[in-house]
Amino acid sequence: MKTFPASQLIINADGSAFHLHLKPEFLADKIILVGDQDRVNMVASFFDEGSIECDVQSREFHTITGKYKGKRITCISTGIGTDNCDIVMNEIDALANIDFATRQEKAEKRHLELIRIGTCGGMQEDIPLGTFLVSQKSIGFDGVLAFYKDRDKIADLGFEKALVDYIHYPEKAARPYVVAANSELVDRIAGTDMMRGCTIAANGFYGPQGRVLRVDLAVPDINERITDFRYEGQRITNYEMEGSCIAGLALHMGHKAMTVCCVIAQRKVEAANTDYKPRIKELVRTVLERY
């Protein structure tokens, strides 16, 4: 078994993970990840009365563990971006599969289920505002997965090459990676009433998602090319900012993961809905019921 020194796995004086400030005993096998730390309270508002085990806040990372209709669930906020998700995914896995007392990898592994619930921008005209959209594949513009061994073994290399060539992807940017969500988890949560698609996880909100303010884009028509792109019957349906790192690292670590978002902006027709919180609450309730 591997042993992890203090410089690799930083454990706080109270025995909690460095960034999350979460102790191993408070991590459930079913985990909901949200970007907004305030959304953790909203998720927890559905939990069974008196079931809250912990409520921990550290920076943008807010964690509550409780039960929904008897199902033990941990909800954690990641903040915005795949860099934060790299922290969250590694510390969650450490809490599950490393003994914090001995710093040794556990012989018997825990296999977690992780669902990211977020918001996104739709990229196709036939995806209306308010749609619940499940990412069957996540396309990472962030480059995080390239820092881990065997990145190509879990990626759809054909999809990647076709996308890079078609959209004239900036050659100096990190090469996109394409990873699949867990199919069983997708089927369970999406059911027959949620849309499924391929989602770009952008490494920024403005230029990396084709928005133009005072600085012009390297590829001015990149969103038009993204919208028109097709690969083996698949198309790109939406933008968000976290799902690729979650899906990719979950595959490496042996966990199930997927992302489901509510469409709050329509990039093709330049529309947006800022009053989306009731729809997000409905999405949270639906996920909790099917989890």
XYZ file of C-alpha atoms in Angstrom:
291
model
C 0.000 0.000 0.000
C 1.167 3.530 -0.770
C 2.085 5.890 2.068
C 1.508 9.620 1.513
C 3.848 12.166 3.181
C 2.609 15.437 4.631
C 3.722 17.407 1.569
C 1.474 15.283 -0.677
C -1.546 14.845 1.585
C -1.987 17.819 3.897
C -4.145 16.969 6.905
C -5.304 19.686 9.286
C -4.618 19.442 13.037
C -8.219 18.336 13.645
C -7.839 15.392 11.231
C -9.721 17.001 8.342
C -8.774 17.389 4.657
C -6.731 20.537 3.996
C -9.133 22.569 1.832
C -12.508 20.985 2.527
C -11.989 20.811 6.327
C -14.072 17.634 6.134
C -13.320 14.580 8.279
C -13.499 11.067 6.774
C -16.439 9.941 8.901
C -18.659 12.705 7.462
C -18.308 11.694 3.797
C -21.291 9.796 2.353
C -21.030 7.439 -0.615
C -23.565 9.577 -2.510
C -22.266 13.082 -3.187
C -23.845 16.121 -4.821
C -21.471 18.778 -6.113
C -22.650 22.344 -6.698
C -20.720 25.450 -7.687
C -22.442 28.022 -5.472
C -21.780 27.616 -1.759
C -25.233 29.017 -0.954
C -26.793 26.216 -3.017
C -25.544 23.706 -0.433
C -28.073 25.116 2.038
C -30.797 24.827 -0.578
C -29.970 21.151 -1.197
C -29.824 20.501 2.540
C -33.237 22.119 2.997
C -34.664 18.928 1.462
C -32.871 16.661 3.953
C -34.790 14.738 6.606
C -35.464 16.721 9.761
C -32.727 16.189 12.350
C -30.482 14.238 9.951
C -27.688 16.811 9.481
C -24.363 15.301 10.616
C -21.997 18.141 9.726
C -22.042 21.668 8.308
C -18.525 22.827 7.448
C -17.403 25.963 5.585
C -13.863 26.725 4.360
C -13.312 29.341 1.647
C -15.654 28.464 -1.247
C -15.956 24.865 -0.027
C -19.165 24.332 1.950
C -20.172 20.813 2.991
C -23.326 19.451 4.584
C -23.977 15.749 5.155
C -27.453 14.498 5.974
C -30.191 12.177 4.769
C -32.926 12.475 2.159
C -35.712 9.947 2.729
C -33.181 7.819 4.560
C -30.469 8.068 1.871
C -27.196 9.452 3.285
C -25.913 12.256 1.052
C -23.041 14.735 1.195
C -23.409 18.065 -0.633
C -20.224 20.035 -1.365
C -19.713 23.346 -3.145
C -16.728 23.467 -5.494
C -16.718 27.112 -6.470
C -16.195 27.986 -10.137
C -13.786 26.126 -12.405
C -12.011 22.827 -12.921
C -9.018 23.954 -10.841
C -11.277 23.920 -7.780
C -12.757 20.584 -8.865
C -9.249 19.094 -8.980
C -8.958 19.984 -5.278
C -12.399 18.667 -4.382
C -12.088 15.402 -6.317
C -8.676 14.552 -4.867
C -9.672 15.383 -1.296
C -12.950 13.454 -1.580
C -11.079 10.423 -2.873
C -8.479 10.767 -0.124
C -11.200 10.930 2.536
C -12.696 7.741 1.121
C -9.605 5.701 0.305
C -6.694 6.868 2.464
C -6.422 6.184 6.199
C -5.806 9.643 7.678
C -4.283 8.145 10.850
C -1.596 6.076 9.076
C -1.445 8.021 5.770
C -1.681 4.693 3.938
C -3.911 3.760 1.033
C -6.751 1.507 2.169
C -6.781 -2.060 0.868
C -10.559 -2.045 0.406
C -11.679 0.825 -1.802
C -14.863 2.865 -1.533
C -16.566 3.608 -4.831
C -18.437 6.893 -4.680
C -21.278 8.312 -6.760
C -20.940 11.984 -7.673
C -23.529 14.187 -9.346
C -22.754 17.774 -10.257
C -25.864 19.967 -10.354
C -25.254 23.277 -12.079
C -26.263 25.858 -14.652
C -25.191 26.121 -18.263
C -25.565 27.904 -21.585
C -27.293 26.067 -24.427
C -25.562 25.956 -27.809
C -28.366 24.705 -30.062
C -31.586 26.467 -31.083
C -33.775 23.528 -30.090
C -32.651 23.608 -26.433
C -35.001 26.009 -24.621
C -34.267 27.917 -21.430
C -35.077 25.811 -18.384
C -34.078 22.497 -19.984
C -32.516 19.881 -17.675
C -29.503 18.681 -19.662
C -27.350 15.680 -18.708
C -23.766 15.546 -19.978
C -23.193 12.107 -21.464
C -19.777 13.371 -22.539
C -17.738 16.246 -21.150
C -15.230 18.151 -23.263
C -12.492 19.739 -21.175
C -10.951 22.961 -22.446
C -9.051 23.244 -19.145
C -6.064 20.890 -19.528
C -6.307 19.466 -15.982
C -6.454 15.823 -17.059
C -3.173 16.119 -18.977
C -1.306 16.300 -15.663
C -2.412 12.753 -14.775
C -1.005 9.502 -16.148
C -2.917 7.573 -18.828
C -5.086 10.512 -19.838
C -5.515 9.028 -23.320
C -6.787 5.687 -21.995
C -10.002 7.244 -20.665
C -10.540 9.786 -23.451
C -12.369 9.668 -26.791
C -9.394 10.512 -28.997
C -11.344 10.402 -32.253
C -13.840 12.960 -30.974
C -10.984 15.160 -29.749
C -9.166 15.210 -33.095
C -12.324 15.874 -35.093
C -13.276 18.752 -32.781
C -9.829 20.389 -32.814
C -9.675 20.229 -36.595
C -13.213 21.488 -37.198
C -13.371 24.464 -34.848
C -9.808 25.702 -35.528
C -9.004 25.316 -31.835
C -6.236 27.754 -30.757
C -2.986 25.813 -31.157
C -1.379 27.332 -28.055
C -4.297 26.384 -25.796
C -4.430 23.134 -23.818
C -5.689 20.345 -26.060
C -9.328 19.441 -25.331
C -10.095 16.051 -23.801
C -13.384 14.178 -24.116
C -14.555 11.820 -21.355
C -17.806 9.942 -20.792
C -20.060 10.103 -17.751
C -21.029 6.878 -16.011
C -23.793 5.385 -18.158
C -25.686 3.716 -15.302
C -25.785 6.950 -13.311
C -26.851 8.912 -16.414
C -29.733 6.508 -17.104
C -30.874 6.575 -13.478
C -30.917 10.368 -13.159
C -31.881 11.415 -16.696
C -34.677 8.902 -17.027
C -36.846 9.614 -20.047
C -37.555 13.299 -19.403
C -34.109 14.954 -19.413
C -32.127 15.904 -22.501
C -28.722 14.273 -23.002
C -25.762 15.769 -24.817
C -22.073 16.643 -25.044
C -20.930 19.510 -22.860
C -17.893 21.788 -23.037
C -16.320 22.599 -19.673
C -14.657 25.930 -20.437
C -11.705 27.286 -18.465
C -13.232 30.763 -18.300
C -16.571 32.553 -18.616
C -15.749 35.137 -21.247
C -13.201 34.446 -24.009
C -13.100 30.658 -23.468
C -16.879 30.591 -24.031
C -16.731 32.848 -27.070
C -17.888 36.015 -25.290
C -16.395 39.282 -26.538
C -16.050 42.410 -24.430
C -12.994 44.656 -24.939
C -10.519 41.951 -26.042
C -11.094 40.173 -29.357
C -11.061 36.388 -29.700
C -8.309 34.294 -31.274
C -11.003 32.392 -33.229
C -13.852 34.915 -33.753
C -16.350 32.375 -35.083
C -15.538 29.593 -32.603
C -19.111 29.360 -31.240
C -20.589 29.058 -34.720
C -18.143 26.243 -35.453
C -18.906 24.541 -32.129
C -22.642 24.701 -32.856
C -22.186 23.218 -36.355
C -19.771 20.445 -35.266
C -20.936 16.828 -35.546
C -19.111 13.589 -34.706
C -20.689 10.158 -35.154
C -24.160 11.610 -34.719
C -23.181 13.626 -31.637
C -23.310 17.405 -31.282
C -22.192 19.890 -28.655
C -25.188 20.983 -26.630
C -23.967 23.343 -23.915
C -21.209 25.159 -22.019
C -20.437 24.910 -18.302
C -17.203 25.061 -16.286
C -16.629 22.004 -14.071
C -17.903 18.702 -15.460
C -14.871 17.509 -17.416
C -12.515 17.386 -14.431
C -15.149 15.626 -12.321
C -15.863 13.022 -15.013
C -12.200 12.473 -15.892
C -10.848 12.121 -12.365
C -13.785 9.915 -11.359
C -12.848 7.518 -14.168
C -9.232 7.469 -12.964
C -10.262 6.931 -9.342
C -12.918 4.269 -9.894
C -15.961 6.384 -8.990
C -19.227 7.033 -10.841
C -19.811 10.643 -11.904
C -22.059 12.762 -14.077
C -23.192 16.365 -14.548
C -26.721 17.686 -14.978
C -27.400 21.364 -15.591
C -30.333 23.692 -16.025
C -30.034 25.813 -19.171
C -30.191 29.454 -18.057
C -28.690 31.064 -21.182
C -29.292 30.405 -24.876
C -26.125 31.338 -26.735
C -27.557 30.703 -30.213
C -30.437 33.172 -29.829
C -28.693 35.447 -27.274
C -31.263 34.921 -24.501
C -30.809 34.486 -20.753
C -32.923 33.886 -17.662
C -31.603 35.394 -14.422
C -34.656 34.223 -12.440
C -33.669 30.552 -12.606
C -33.553 29.571 -8.919
C -37.040 27.978 -8.790
C -36.104 25.767 -11.742
C -32.816 24.768 -10.041
C -34.765 23.849 -6.919
C -36.953 21.586 -9.044
C -33.841 19.979 -10.544
C -32.363 19.354 -7.087
C -35.591 17.728 -5.912
C -35.662 15.493 -9.003
C -32.042 14.390 -8.556
C -32.571 13.618 -4.873
C -35.624 11.490 -5.714
C -33.718 9.473 -8.342
C -30.365 9.246 -6.553
